[in-house]
Amino acid sequence: MRAVAYSIKSSEKEPLAIANRKKHDITLISNALSEDTVVYAEGKEAVIVFVDDELSEKVINRLADLGIKYIATRSTSVEHIDKQAAVSRNIRIANVPASILKEGSQEALSMALAAETILNLDRWQHKKCLGSACVCSRACDQHNELFDSLNEGDHEK
């Protein structure tokens, strides 16, 4: 999957590279996502963001116009994302579930955030359910039923 990661700090580059293992073509930039930097998403399928990035309705619409289908946030919060705008433009959103974050060093936290972000890209690429990382799963019974049935199928293999 082709993606651009916004607001990347130097300490996040190595964990993302390790977690990615060259599976996805990810462009890392230090600029925050905004109306001025949305153009870096051209030709990509996904954007990887953080809580400092602007994901207003206007930015979401521009992302959709550029062909973005997925927004993966490297945080547990999705408050910075206009979810209504994303839904209206058929863009899927994933976050990092709080349950995967364990107490530890900053390095361990960076690796956990990177690993979950890459896992979300992997699942989207293979058209698999994201489970608790899928933002819609918190508001959609149909999604939860689908996730339950997919997990049952996984256990039968």
PDB file of C-alpha atoms in Angstrom:
ATOM      1  CA  MET A   1       0.000   0.000   0.000  1.00  0.00           C
ATOM      2  CA  ARG A   2       1.232   3.501  -0.805  1.00  0.00           C
ATOM      3  CA  ALA A   3       1.018   5.865   2.161  1.00  0.00           C
ATOM      4  CA  VAL A   4       2.356   9.142   3.462  1.00  0.00           C
ATOM      5  CA  ALA A   5       3.071   9.599   7.161  1.00  0.00           C
ATOM      6  CA  TYR A   6       2.740  13.155   8.456  1.00  0.00           C
ATOM      7  CA  SER A   7       4.274  14.707  11.592  1.00  0.00           C
ATOM      8  CA  ILE A   8       7.063  12.148  11.783  1.00  0.00           C
ATOM      9  CA  LYS A   9       9.630  12.800  14.477  1.00  0.00           C
ATOM     10  CA  SER A  10      13.163  11.465  14.048  1.00  0.00           C
ATOM     11  CA  SER A  11      12.553   9.001  16.901  1.00  0.00           C
ATOM     12  CA  GLU A  12       9.657   7.433  14.953  1.00  0.00           C
ATOM     13  CA  LYS A  13      11.527   6.674  11.725  1.00  0.00           C
ATOM     14  CA  GLU A  14      13.344   3.549  12.869  1.00  0.00           C
ATOM     15  CA  PRO A  15      10.342   1.926  14.622  1.00  0.00           C
ATOM     16  CA  LEU A  16       8.198   2.500  11.517  1.00  0.00           C
ATOM     17  CA  ALA A  17      10.881   1.056   9.242  1.00  0.00           C
ATOM     18  CA  ILE A  18      11.314  -1.995  11.474  1.00  0.00           C
ATOM     19  CA  ALA A  19       7.561  -2.595  11.743  1.00  0.00           C
ATOM     20  CA  ASN A  20       7.015  -2.054   8.022  1.00  0.00           C
ATOM     21  CA  ARG A  21       9.737  -4.437   6.787  1.00  0.00           C
ATOM     22  CA  LYS A  22       9.458  -2.836   3.335  1.00  0.00           C
ATOM     23  CA  LYS A  23       5.902  -4.162   2.867  1.00  0.00           C
ATOM     24  CA  HIS A  24       4.363  -0.749   2.222  1.00  0.00           C
ATOM     25  CA  ASP A  25       5.684   2.206   0.262  1.00  0.00           C
ATOM     26  CA  ILE A  26       5.590   4.859   2.988  1.00  0.00           C
ATOM     27  CA  THR A  27       6.798   8.415   2.531  1.00  0.00           C
ATOM     28  CA  LEU A  28       7.811   9.948   5.865  1.00  0.00           C
ATOM     29  CA  ILE A  29       7.551  13.706   6.273  1.00  0.00           C
ATOM     30  CA  SER A  30       7.978  15.903   9.322  1.00  0.00           C
ATOM     31  CA  ASN A  31       5.296  18.391   8.240  1.00  0.00           C
ATOM     32  CA  ALA A  32       1.907  18.199   9.906  1.00  0.00           C
ATOM     33  CA  LEU A  33      -1.097  17.456   7.712  1.00  0.00           C
ATOM     34  CA  SER A  34      -2.929  20.669   6.880  1.00  0.00           C
ATOM     35  CA  GLU A  35      -4.601  22.377   3.940  1.00  0.00           C
ATOM     36  CA  ASP A  36      -1.115  23.399   2.775  1.00  0.00           C
ATOM     37  CA  THR A  37       0.470  19.937   3.008  1.00  0.00           C
ATOM     38  CA  VAL A  38      -2.407  17.744   1.835  1.00  0.00           C
ATOM     39  CA  VAL A  39      -0.788  17.683  -1.638  1.00  0.00           C
ATOM     40  CA  TYR A  40       1.858  15.232  -0.335  1.00  0.00           C
ATOM     41  CA  ALA A  41      -0.908  12.597  -0.270  1.00  0.00           C
ATOM     42  CA  GLU A  42      -1.268  12.646  -4.047  1.00  0.00           C
ATOM     43  CA  GLY A  43      -0.826   9.169  -5.494  1.00  0.00           C
ATOM     44  CA  LYS A  44      -1.253   7.490  -2.113  1.00  0.00           C
ATOM     45  CA  GLU A  45      -3.999   5.236  -0.763  1.00  0.00           C
ATOM     46  CA  ALA A  46      -3.523   6.036   2.921  1.00  0.00           C
ATOM     47  CA  VAL A  47      -2.351   8.766   5.232  1.00  0.00           C
ATOM     48  CA  ILE A  48      -0.741   8.086   8.586  1.00  0.00           C
ATOM     49  CA  VAL A  49      -1.348  10.918  11.025  1.00  0.00           C
ATOM     50  CA  PHE A  50      -0.882  11.995  14.625  1.00  0.00           C
ATOM     51  CA  VAL A  51      -2.961  14.111  17.022  1.00  0.00           C
ATOM     52  CA  ASP A  52      -1.330  17.355  15.833  1.00  0.00           C
ATOM     53  CA  ASP A  53      -2.515  16.863  12.259  1.00  0.00           C
ATOM     54  CA  GLU A  54      -5.525  18.761  10.929  1.00  0.00           C
ATOM     55  CA  LEU A  55      -8.229  16.494   9.612  1.00  0.00           C
ATOM     56  CA  SER A  56     -11.054  18.972   9.200  1.00  0.00           C
ATOM     57  CA  GLU A  57     -13.875  18.476   6.715  1.00  0.00           C
ATOM     58  CA  LYS A  58     -11.998  20.562   4.167  1.00  0.00           C
ATOM     59  CA  VAL A  59      -8.806  18.498   4.515  1.00  0.00           C
ATOM     60  CA  ILE A  60     -10.772  15.208   4.463  1.00  0.00           C
ATOM     61  CA  ASN A  61     -12.497  16.281   1.245  1.00  0.00           C
ATOM     62  CA  ARG A  62      -9.176  17.163  -0.360  1.00  0.00           C
ATOM     63  CA  LEU A  63      -7.732  13.819   0.725  1.00  0.00           C
ATOM     64  CA  ALA A  64     -10.711  11.995  -0.793  1.00  0.00           C
ATOM     65  CA  ASP A  65     -10.343  13.977  -4.015  1.00  0.00           C
ATOM     66  CA  LEU A  66      -6.712  12.773  -4.145  1.00  0.00           C
ATOM     67  CA  GLY A  67      -7.856   9.153  -3.823  1.00  0.00           C
ATOM     68  CA  ILE A  68      -7.158   8.535  -0.128  1.00  0.00           C
ATOM     69  CA  LYS A  69      -9.187   5.578   1.172  1.00  0.00           C
ATOM     70  CA  TYR A  70      -7.663   5.150   4.631  1.00  0.00           C
ATOM     71  CA  ILE A  71      -6.584   7.248   7.602  1.00  0.00           C
ATOM     72  CA  ALA A  72      -4.435   5.531  10.221  1.00  0.00           C
ATOM     73  CA  THR A  73      -3.684   7.569  13.305  1.00  0.00           C
ATOM     74  CA  ARG A  74      -0.632   6.761  15.419  1.00  0.00           C
ATOM     75  CA  SER A  75      -2.610   7.508  18.554  1.00  0.00           C
ATOM     76  CA  THR A  76      -5.513   6.205  20.590  1.00  0.00           C
ATOM     77  CA  SER A  77      -7.440   9.431  20.042  1.00  0.00           C
ATOM     78  CA  VAL A  78      -9.454  10.251  16.929  1.00  0.00           C
ATOM     79  CA  GLU A  79     -10.748  13.575  18.223  1.00  0.00           C
ATOM     80  CA  HIS A  80      -8.620  15.426  15.660  1.00  0.00           C
ATOM     81  CA  ILE A  81     -10.437  13.691  12.773  1.00  0.00           C
ATOM     82  CA  ASP A  82     -13.770  14.863  11.353  1.00  0.00           C
ATOM     83  CA  LYS A  83     -15.302  11.396  11.370  1.00  0.00           C
ATOM     84  CA  GLN A  84     -18.552  12.532   9.721  1.00  0.00           C
ATOM     85  CA  ALA A  85     -16.638  13.955   6.764  1.00  0.00           C
ATOM     86  CA  ALA A  86     -14.591  10.766   6.463  1.00  0.00           C
ATOM     87  CA  VAL A  87     -17.713   8.588   6.514  1.00  0.00           C
ATOM     88  CA  SER A  88     -19.406  10.764   3.907  1.00  0.00           C
ATOM     89  CA  ARG A  89     -16.365  10.347   1.623  1.00  0.00           C
ATOM     90  CA  ASN A  90     -16.055   6.596   2.314  1.00  0.00           C
ATOM     91  CA  ILE A  91     -12.677   6.899   4.034  1.00  0.00           C
ATOM     92  CA  ARG A  92     -11.939   4.306   6.685  1.00  0.00           C
ATOM     93  CA  ILE A  93     -10.279   5.299   9.953  1.00  0.00           C
ATOM     94  CA  ALA A  94      -8.134   3.254  12.323  1.00  0.00           C
ATOM     95  CA  ASN A  95      -6.453   4.159  15.560  1.00  0.00           C
ATOM     96  CA  VAL A  96      -4.188   2.397  18.015  1.00  0.00           C
ATOM     97  CA  PRO A  97      -6.333   0.642  20.616  1.00  0.00           C
ATOM     98  CA  ALA A  98      -5.402   1.675  24.152  1.00  0.00           C
ATOM     99  CA  SER A  99      -5.329  -2.005  25.120  1.00  0.00           C
ATOM    100  CA  ILE A 100      -2.106  -2.620  23.167  1.00  0.00           C
ATOM    101  CA  LEU A 101      -0.197   0.169  24.882  1.00  0.00           C
ATOM    102  CA  LYS A 102       1.687  -1.051  27.908  1.00  0.00           C
ATOM    103  CA  GLU A 103       3.727   0.914  30.358  1.00  0.00           C
ATOM    104  CA  GLY A 104       7.343   1.103  29.372  1.00  0.00           C
ATOM    105  CA  SER A 105      10.011   3.228  27.831  1.00  0.00           C
ATOM    106  CA  GLN A 106       9.418   5.844  25.147  1.00  0.00           C
ATOM    107  CA  GLU A 107      11.177   3.489  22.728  1.00  0.00           C
ATOM    108  CA  ALA A 108       8.758   0.666  23.549  1.00  0.00           C
ATOM    109  CA  LEU A 109       5.804   3.027  23.121  1.00  0.00           C
ATOM    110  CA  SER A 110       7.111   4.214  19.726  1.00  0.00           C
ATOM    111  CA  MET A 111       7.528   0.601  18.590  1.00  0.00           C
ATOM    112  CA  ALA A 112       4.014  -0.358  19.748  1.00  0.00           C
ATOM    113  CA  LEU A 113       2.464   2.612  17.918  1.00  0.00           C
ATOM    114  CA  ALA A 114       4.443   1.813  14.757  1.00  0.00           C
ATOM    115  CA  ALA A 115       3.636  -1.904  14.855  1.00  0.00           C
ATOM    116  CA  GLU A 116      -0.098  -1.309  15.262  1.00  0.00           C
ATOM    117  CA  THR A 117      -0.104   1.320  12.500  1.00  0.00           C
ATOM    118  CA  ILE A 118       1.590  -1.084  10.071  1.00  0.00           C
ATOM    119  CA  LEU A 119      -0.743  -3.898  11.151  1.00  0.00           C
ATOM    120  CA  ASN A 120      -3.707  -1.671  10.260  1.00  0.00           C
ATOM    121  CA  LEU A 121      -2.237  -1.042   6.792  1.00  0.00           C
ATOM    122  CA  ASP A 122      -1.640  -4.787   6.379  1.00  0.00           C
ATOM    123  CA  ARG A 123      -5.234  -5.623   7.288  1.00  0.00           C
ATOM    124  CA  TRP A 124      -6.657  -2.986   4.974  1.00  0.00           C
ATOM    125  CA  GLN A 125      -4.442  -4.197   2.128  1.00  0.00           C
ATOM    126  CA  HIS A 126      -5.659  -7.773   2.610  1.00  0.00           C
ATOM    127  CA  LYS A 127      -9.274  -6.629   3.124  1.00  0.00           C
ATOM    128  CA  LYS A 128      -9.381  -7.963   6.680  1.00  0.00           C
ATOM    129  CA  CYS A 129     -11.304  -6.598   9.619  1.00  0.00           C
ATOM    130  CA  LEU A 130      -9.338  -4.273  11.919  1.00  0.00           C
ATOM    131  CA  GLY A 131     -11.305  -5.247  15.002  1.00  0.00           C
ATOM    132  CA  SER A 132     -10.839  -2.856  17.914  1.00  0.00           C
ATOM    133  CA  ALA A 133      -8.550  -0.601  15.816  1.00  0.00           C
ATOM    134  CA  CYS A 134     -11.437   0.211  13.475  1.00  0.00           C
ATOM    135  CA  VAL A 135     -13.040   3.436  14.594  1.00  0.00           C
ATOM    136  CA  CYS A 136     -16.425   2.417  13.193  1.00  0.00           C
ATOM    137  CA  SER A 137     -16.432  -0.734  15.350  1.00  0.00           C
ATOM    138  CA  ARG A 138     -17.317   1.426  18.325  1.00  0.00           C
ATOM    139  CA  ALA A 139     -20.569   2.555  16.731  1.00  0.00           C
ATOM    140  CA  CYS A 140     -21.594  -0.186  14.339  1.00  0.00           C
ATOM    141  CA  ASP A 141     -23.244  -3.439  15.443  1.00  0.00           C
ATOM    142  CA  GLN A 142     -23.013  -4.801  11.900  1.00  0.00           C
ATOM    143  CA  HIS A 143     -19.236  -4.360  11.971  1.00  0.00           C
ATOM    144  CA  ASN A 144     -18.998  -6.097  15.337  1.00  0.00           C
ATOM    145  CA  GLU A 145     -21.026  -9.042  14.009  1.00  0.00           C
ATOM    146  CA  LEU A 146     -18.751  -9.216  10.965  1.00  0.00           C
ATOM    147  CA  PHE A 147     -15.655  -9.100  13.187  1.00  0.00           C
ATOM    148  CA  ASP A 148     -17.053 -11.872  15.400  1.00  0.00           C
ATOM    149  CA  SER A 149     -17.811 -14.083  12.392  1.00  0.00           C
ATOM    150  CA  LEU A 150     -14.368 -13.450  10.885  1.00  0.00           C
ATOM    151  CA  ASN A 151     -12.687 -14.365  14.147  1.00  0.00           C
ATOM    152  CA  GLU A 152     -14.742 -17.562  14.413  1.00  0.00           C
ATOM    153  CA  GLY A 153     -13.564 -18.503  10.913  1.00  0.00           C
ATOM    154  CA  ASP A 154      -9.948 -17.848  11.910  1.00  0.00           C
ATOM    155  CA  HIS A 155     -10.247 -20.256  14.840  1.00  0.00           C
ATOM    156  CA  GLU A 156     -11.551 -23.013  12.585  1.00  0.00           C
ATOM    157  CA  LYS A 157      -8.476 -22.965  10.330  1.00  0.00           C
TER     158      LYS A 157
END
